mmCIF file of C-alpha atoms in Angstrom:
data_model
loop_
_atom_site.group_PDB
_atom_site.id
_atom_site.type_symbol
_atom_site.label_atom_id
_atom_site.label_comp_id
_atom_site.label_asym_id
_atom_site.label_seq_id
_atom_site.Cartn_x
_atom_site.Cartn_y
_atom_site.Cartn_z
ATOM 1 C CA MET G 1 -18.221 283.233 137.523
ATOM 2 C CA SER G 2 -17.709 280.369 140.505
ATOM 3 C CA LYS G 3 -19.224 282.300 142.855
ATOM 4 C CA THR G 4 -22.617 282.568 140.719
ATOM 5 C CA THR G 5 -22.574 279.260 140.455
ATOM 6 C CA TYR G 6 -21.511 278.500 143.698
ATOM 7 C CA SER G 7 -24.927 280.341 144.871
ATOM 8 C CA ASP G 8 -26.887 278.677 142.648
ATOM 9 C CA GLY G 9 -26.113 275.306 143.124
ATOM 10 C CA ARG G 10 -27.148 276.113 146.994
ATOM 11 C CA ASP G 11 -30.089 277.946 145.899
ATOM 12 C CA SER G 12 -30.966 274.537 144.032
ATOM 13 C CA GLN G 13 -30.335 272.569 147.092
ATOM 14 C CA THR G 14 -32.088 274.092 149.136
ATOM 15 C CA GLU G 15 -35.002 274.619 147.402
ATOM 16 C CA SER G 16 -35.227 270.652 146.779
ATOM 17 C CA PHE G 17 -34.430 269.766 150.275
ATOM 18 C CA GLU G 18 -37.584 272.193 151.166
ATOM 19 C CA ALA G 19 -39.930 270.892 148.533
ATOM 20 C CA ARG G 20 -39.057 267.457 150.169
ATOM 21 C CA ARG G 21 -39.545 268.286 153.834
ATOM 22 C CA ILE G 22 -43.171 269.337 152.526
ATOM 23 C CA ARG G 23 -43.805 266.750 151.011
ATOM 24 C CA HIS G 24 -42.653 264.720 153.814
ATOM 25 C CA ASN G 25 -45.305 266.485 156.746
ATOM 26 C CA GLY G 26 -48.584 266.022 154.160
ATOM 27 C CA GLU G 27 -48.421 262.491 154.167
ATOM 28 C CA LYS G 28 -49.572 260.311 157.196
ATOM 29 C CA LYS G 29 -47.624 258.201 159.029
ATOM 30 C CA PRO G 30 -48.107 254.524 159.045
ATOM 31 C CA GLU G 31 -48.925 254.218 162.475
ATOM 32 C CA ASP G 32 -52.033 256.463 162.203
ATOM 33 C CA ASN G 33 -53.221 254.419 159.050
ATOM 34 C CA GLN G 34 -52.392 251.120 161.201
ATOM 35 C CA LYS G 35 -54.636 252.793 164.089
ATOM 36 C CA LYS G 36 -57.852 253.508 161.620
ATOM 37 C CA GLY G 37 -57.447 250.145 160.293
ATOM 38 C CA TRP G 38 -57.717 248.376 164.040
ATOM 39 C CA ALA G 39 -60.812 251.047 164.240
ATOM 40 C CA ALA G 40 -62.698 250.166 161.268
ATOM 41 C CA GLU G 41 -62.444 246.432 162.229
ATOM 42 C CA ALA G 42 -63.385 246.676 165.420
ATOM 43 C CA GLY G 43 -66.507 248.257 164.016
ATOM 44 C CA SER G 44 -67.758 246.103 161.496
ATOM 45 C CA MET G 45 -67.047 243.310 164.357
ATOM 46 C CA LEU G 46 -69.303 245.148 166.459
ATOM 47 C CA LEU G 47 -71.783 245.523 163.452
ATOM 48 C CA TYR G 48 -71.976 241.845 162.664
ATOM 49 C CA ILE G 49 -72.347 240.913 166.411
ATOM 50 C CA ILE G 50 -75.208 243.665 166.907
ATOM 51 C CA VAL G 51 -76.570 241.719 163.846
ATOM 52 C CA ALA G 52 -76.319 238.773 164.664
ATOM 53 C CA VAL G 53 -77.876 239.286 168.236
ATOM 54 C CA ILE G 54 -80.613 240.909 166.862
ATOM 55 C CA ILE G 55 -81.784 237.880 163.806
ATOM 56 C CA PHE G 56 -81.151 235.345 166.732
ATOM 57 C CA LEU G 57 -83.445 237.003 169.037
ATOM 58 C CA LEU G 58 -86.145 237.429 166.283
ATOM 59 C CA ILE G 59 -85.773 233.808 165.290
ATOM 60 C CA ARG G 60 -86.298 232.807 169.147
ATOM 61 C CA HIS G 61 -89.160 234.946 169.460
ATOM 62 C CA PHE G 62 -90.870 234.321 166.336
ATOM 63 C CA LEU G 63 -89.851 230.999 165.001
ATOM 64 C CA PHE G 64 -87.762 228.571 167.105
ATOM 65 C CA VAL G 65 -87.035 228.131 170.565
ATOM 66 C CA PRO G 66 -86.185 225.954 173.013
ATOM 67 C CA VAL G 67 -88.463 224.055 175.773
ATOM 68 C CA SER G 68 -88.010 221.956 178.652
ATOM 69 C CA VAL G 69 -89.959 218.245 179.308
ATOM 70 C CA ASP G 70 -90.976 218.562 182.754
ATOM 71 C CA GLY G 71 -92.386 215.582 184.023
ATOM 72 C CA GLU G 72 -93.147 211.792 182.456
ATOM 73 C CA SER G 73 -96.153 211.997 180.370
ATOM 74 C CA MET G 74 -94.354 211.524 177.472
ATOM 75 C CA TYR G 75 -92.112 208.832 178.552
ATOM 76 C CA PRO G 76 -90.893 206.616 176.687
ATOM 77 C CA THR G 77 -90.387 209.111 173.421
ATOM 78 C CA LEU G 78 -89.330 212.205 176.018
ATOM 79 C CA HIS G 79 -87.912 211.940 179.466
ATOM 80 C CA ASN G 80 -88.270 214.911 181.984
ATOM 81 C CA GLN G 81 -85.783 217.526 181.386
ATOM 82 C CA ASP G 82 -84.868 216.709 177.647
ATOM 83 C CA ARG G 83 -84.923 219.849 175.697
ATOM 84 C CA LEU G 84 -86.350 220.475 172.514
ATOM 85 C CA ILE G 85 -86.699 223.099 169.663
ATOM 86 C CA LEU G 86 -89.812 224.309 169.165
ATOM 87 C CA ASN G 87 -91.427 225.268 165.368
ATOM 88 C CA LYS G 88 -93.581 227.970 165.882
ATOM 89 C CA ILE G 89 -94.516 228.257 161.923
ATOM 90 C CA GLU G 90 -95.148 224.453 161.383
ATOM 91 C CA LYS G 91 -98.607 223.683 160.434
ATOM 92 C CA THR G 92 -100.398 221.234 162.999
ATOM 93 C CA GLU G 93 -100.985 217.573 161.657
ATOM 94 C CA ARG G 94 -102.265 214.226 163.611
ATOM 95 C CA PHE G 95 -99.503 212.849 165.828
ATOM 96 C CA ASP G 96 -97.234 215.425 166.245
ATOM 97 C CA LEU G 97 -96.208 216.937 169.074
ATOM 98 C CA ILE G 98 -97.667 220.122 169.905
ATOM 99 C CA VAL G 99 -97.029 222.634 173.140
ATOM 100 C CA PHE G 100 -99.735 224.655 174.497
ATOM 101 C CA PRO G 101 -101.093 226.277 177.766
ATOM 102 C CA ALA G 102 -102.448 223.868 180.549
ATOM 103 C CA PRO G 103 -105.727 224.195 180.216
ATOM 104 C CA ASP G 104 -106.234 223.365 183.421
ATOM 105 C CA ASP G 105 -103.358 225.507 184.729
ATOM 106 C CA PRO G 106 -102.359 228.269 182.508
ATOM 107 C CA GLY G 107 -99.023 228.756 184.218
ATOM 108 C CA LYS G 108 -97.844 225.920 182.998
ATOM 109 C CA GLN G 109 -97.109 224.545 179.509
ATOM 110 C CA TYR G 110 -97.685 221.035 178.346
ATOM 111 C CA ILE G 111 -96.571 218.689 175.369
ATOM 112 C CA LYS G 112 -98.700 216.106 174.032
ATOM 113 C CA ARG G 113 -99.479 214.221 171.007
ATOM 114 C CA VAL G 114 -102.426 215.242 168.504
ATOM 115 C CA ILE G 115 -104.478 212.162 168.312
ATOM 116 C CA GLY G 116 -107.428 213.789 166.933
ATOM 117 C CA VAL G 117 -107.697 216.738 164.571
ATOM 118 C CA PRO G 118 -111.397 219.127 163.564
ATOM 119 C CA GLY G 119 -114.088 216.008 162.113
ATOM 120 C CA ASP G 120 -112.059 213.158 163.210
ATOM 121 C CA GLU G 121 -114.049 210.299 165.655
ATOM 122 C CA ILE G 122 -111.786 208.784 168.110
ATOM 123 C CA MET G 123 -112.214 205.617 169.804
ATOM 124 C CA VAL G 124 -109.738 203.045 171.864
ATOM 125 C CA THR G 125 -111.005 199.829 172.350
ATOM 126 C CA ASP G 126 -108.972 196.636 173.402
ATOM 127 C CA ASP G 127 -105.549 199.119 173.371
ATOM 128 C CA GLN G 128 -106.478 199.646 170.011
ATOM 129 C CA LEU G 129 -106.894 203.809 168.473
ATOM 130 C CA TYR G 130 -109.362 203.882 166.172
ATOM 131 C CA VAL G 131 -109.598 207.007 164.100
ATOM 132 C CA ASN G 132 -112.705 207.724 162.087
ATOM 133 C CA GLY G 133 -113.659 204.176 162.243
ATOM 134 C CA GLU G 134 -109.798 202.366 161.358
ATOM 135 C CA ALA G 135 -107.601 201.113 163.196
ATOM 136 C CA VAL G 136 -104.506 203.193 163.684
ATOM 137 C CA LYS G 137 -100.784 201.713 164.767
ATOM 138 C CA GLU G 138 -99.082 203.904 167.141
ATOM 139 C CA PRO G 139 -95.487 202.950 166.889
ATOM 140 C CA TYR G 140 -94.540 205.314 169.552
ATOM 141 C CA LEU G 141 -96.266 203.008 172.025
ATOM 142 C CA ASP G 142 -94.446 199.741 171.253
ATOM 143 C CA GLU G 143 -91.971 200.320 173.494
ATOM 144 C CA ALA G 144 -94.603 200.817 176.607
ATOM 145 C CA LYS G 145 -96.656 198.192 175.075
ATOM 146 C CA ALA G 146 -93.421 195.679 175.537
ATOM 147 C CA ASN G 147 -93.127 196.249 179.331
ATOM 148 C CA LEU G 148 -97.373 195.312 179.874
ATOM 149 C CA ALA G 149 -97.916 193.008 182.562
ATOM 150 C CA PRO G 150 -100.179 190.094 180.937
ATOM 151 C CA GLY G 151 -103.739 191.148 180.618
ATOM 152 C CA GLU G 152 -102.680 195.015 181.363
ATOM 153 C CA VAL G 153 -103.350 197.570 178.959
ATOM 154 C CA LEU G 154 -101.682 200.822 177.984
ATOM 155 C CA THR G 155 -104.725 203.206 176.948
ATOM 156 C CA ASP G 156 -108.457 202.046 178.646
ATOM 157 C CA ASN G 157 -111.399 202.010 176.560
ATOM 158 C CA PHE G 158 -112.681 205.371 175.666
ATOM 159 C CA THR G 159 -114.871 206.889 172.654
ATOM 160 C CA LEU G 160 -114.885 210.754 172.288
ATOM 161 C CA ALA G 161 -118.335 211.452 173.201
ATOM 162 C CA SER G 162 -117.779 209.533 176.903
ATOM 163 C CA VAL G 163 -114.763 211.651 177.816
ATOM 164 C CA THR G 164 -116.094 214.810 175.431
ATOM 165 C CA GLY G 165 -119.153 214.449 175.512
ATOM 166 C CA MET G 166 -119.025 215.426 171.246
ATOM 167 C CA GLU G 167 -118.571 212.719 168.857
ATOM 168 C CA LYS G 168 -116.296 214.755 166.628
ATOM 169 C CA VAL G 169 -113.500 216.696 167.187
ATOM 170 C CA PRO G 170 -115.064 220.235 166.522
ATOM 171 C CA LYS G 171 -113.444 223.194 164.522
ATOM 172 C CA GLY G 172 -110.048 224.985 165.352
ATOM 173 C CA SER G 173 -109.718 222.025 168.527
ATOM 174 C CA TYR G 174 -107.192 219.115 169.205
ATOM 175 C CA PHE G 175 -107.963 216.068 170.932
ATOM 176 C CA VAL G 176 -104.376 215.316 172.671
ATOM 177 C CA MET G 177 -102.912 212.342 174.673
ATOM 178 C CA GLY G 178 -99.458 211.675 176.027
ATOM 179 C CA ASP G 179 -97.494 208.874 174.869
ATOM 180 C CA ASN G 180 -97.719 207.840 178.884
ATOM 181 C CA ARG G 181 -101.460 206.471 178.865
ATOM 182 C CA THR G 182 -101.191 205.281 182.021
ATOM 183 C CA ASN G 183 -100.014 208.792 183.716
ATOM 184 C CA SER G 184 -101.392 211.388 181.757
ATOM 185 C CA LYS G 185 -103.264 214.561 181.960
ATOM 186 C CA ASP G 186 -104.897 215.182 178.478
ATOM 187 C CA SER G 187 -107.517 215.814 176.673
ATOM 188 C CA ARG G 188 -109.451 212.269 178.212
ATOM 189 C CA SER G 189 -109.440 214.877 181.511
ATOM 190 C CA PHE G 190 -109.238 218.393 180.287
ATOM 191 C CA GLY G 191 -110.957 217.721 176.825
ATOM 192 C CA PHE G 192 -110.387 219.703 173.647
ATOM 193 C CA VAL G 193 -107.127 221.453 173.187
ATOM 194 C CA ASP G 194 -107.788 225.224 171.530
ATOM 195 C CA ALA G 195 -105.680 225.242 167.933
ATOM 196 C CA ALA G 196 -105.533 229.172 168.276
ATOM 197 C CA THR G 197 -103.687 228.479 171.818
ATOM 198 C CA VAL G 198 -101.131 226.156 170.359
ATOM 199 C CA THR G 199 -97.476 227.574 170.800
ATOM 200 C CA GLY G 200 -95.563 225.272 167.973
ATOM 201 C CA THR G 201 -94.714 221.898 167.274
ATOM 202 C CA THR G 202 -91.366 219.773 168.220
ATOM 203 C CA ASP G 203 -89.732 216.780 167.032
ATOM 204 C CA ILE G 204 -85.976 218.235 167.652
ATOM 205 C CA ARG G 205 -84.364 216.830 170.684
ATOM 206 C CA ILE G 206 -81.435 219.116 171.564
ATOM 207 C CA TRP G 207 -80.300 217.419 175.119
ATOM 208 C CA PRO G 208 -79.288 214.745 176.659
ATOM 209 C CA LEU G 209 -76.264 214.980 173.300
ATOM 210 C CA LYS G 210 -76.563 211.013 173.199
ATOM 211 C CA ASP G 211 -80.534 211.348 172.451
ATOM 212 C CA PHE G 212 -80.074 214.032 169.972
ATOM 213 C CA GLY G 213 -81.797 214.442 166.306
ATOM 214 C CA MET G 214 -85.615 213.977 165.703
ATOM 215 C CA VAL G 215 -87.999 212.546 168.055
ATOM 216 C CA ASN G 216 -89.268 208.970 166.876
ATOM 217 C CA HIS G 217 -92.546 209.668 166.054
#
């Protein structure tokens, strides 16, 4: 009886041990789980980066683009080497700042202010801008006018007909001028700007940092 009891007990212990050993071998090691966790996290992070880059490139190409000012034709509103954000989707309106291929040098881009939109009659008399027969204030010129010598004018007299040969701004075109009226190549010399060629409008300056923000219109 004692031998049978002993033999049954040892067999029972062996079976129990084998069962535990089999269950242990079937489980994954904690190190394996950690490795897979890190791999999954790294894969997700890479995917996020790729998506972010694609979104950035789409926005840059279709919506917003950084542009740099070259020259002083928009002084004092803009300065040489200022950096701005170009908005490609905003509708162009009178007095907006726009970027477009230079009509006299297609390899360049100009930044000028829209003075006349389709249908407008434009003239300047005694340094006063008239649009459709009404005097229009140009606060963006106040600083430049304050620095003029006695008897000096910022914008010479002209009519739309005298500089373009047309009484009104034609459909699909803009009449533009630089804020630095005494030193700006604009519609007074190269004529109207085709609206279809306008790259976009700009009114946000991002550099230099001390001037960061909306451009003073």
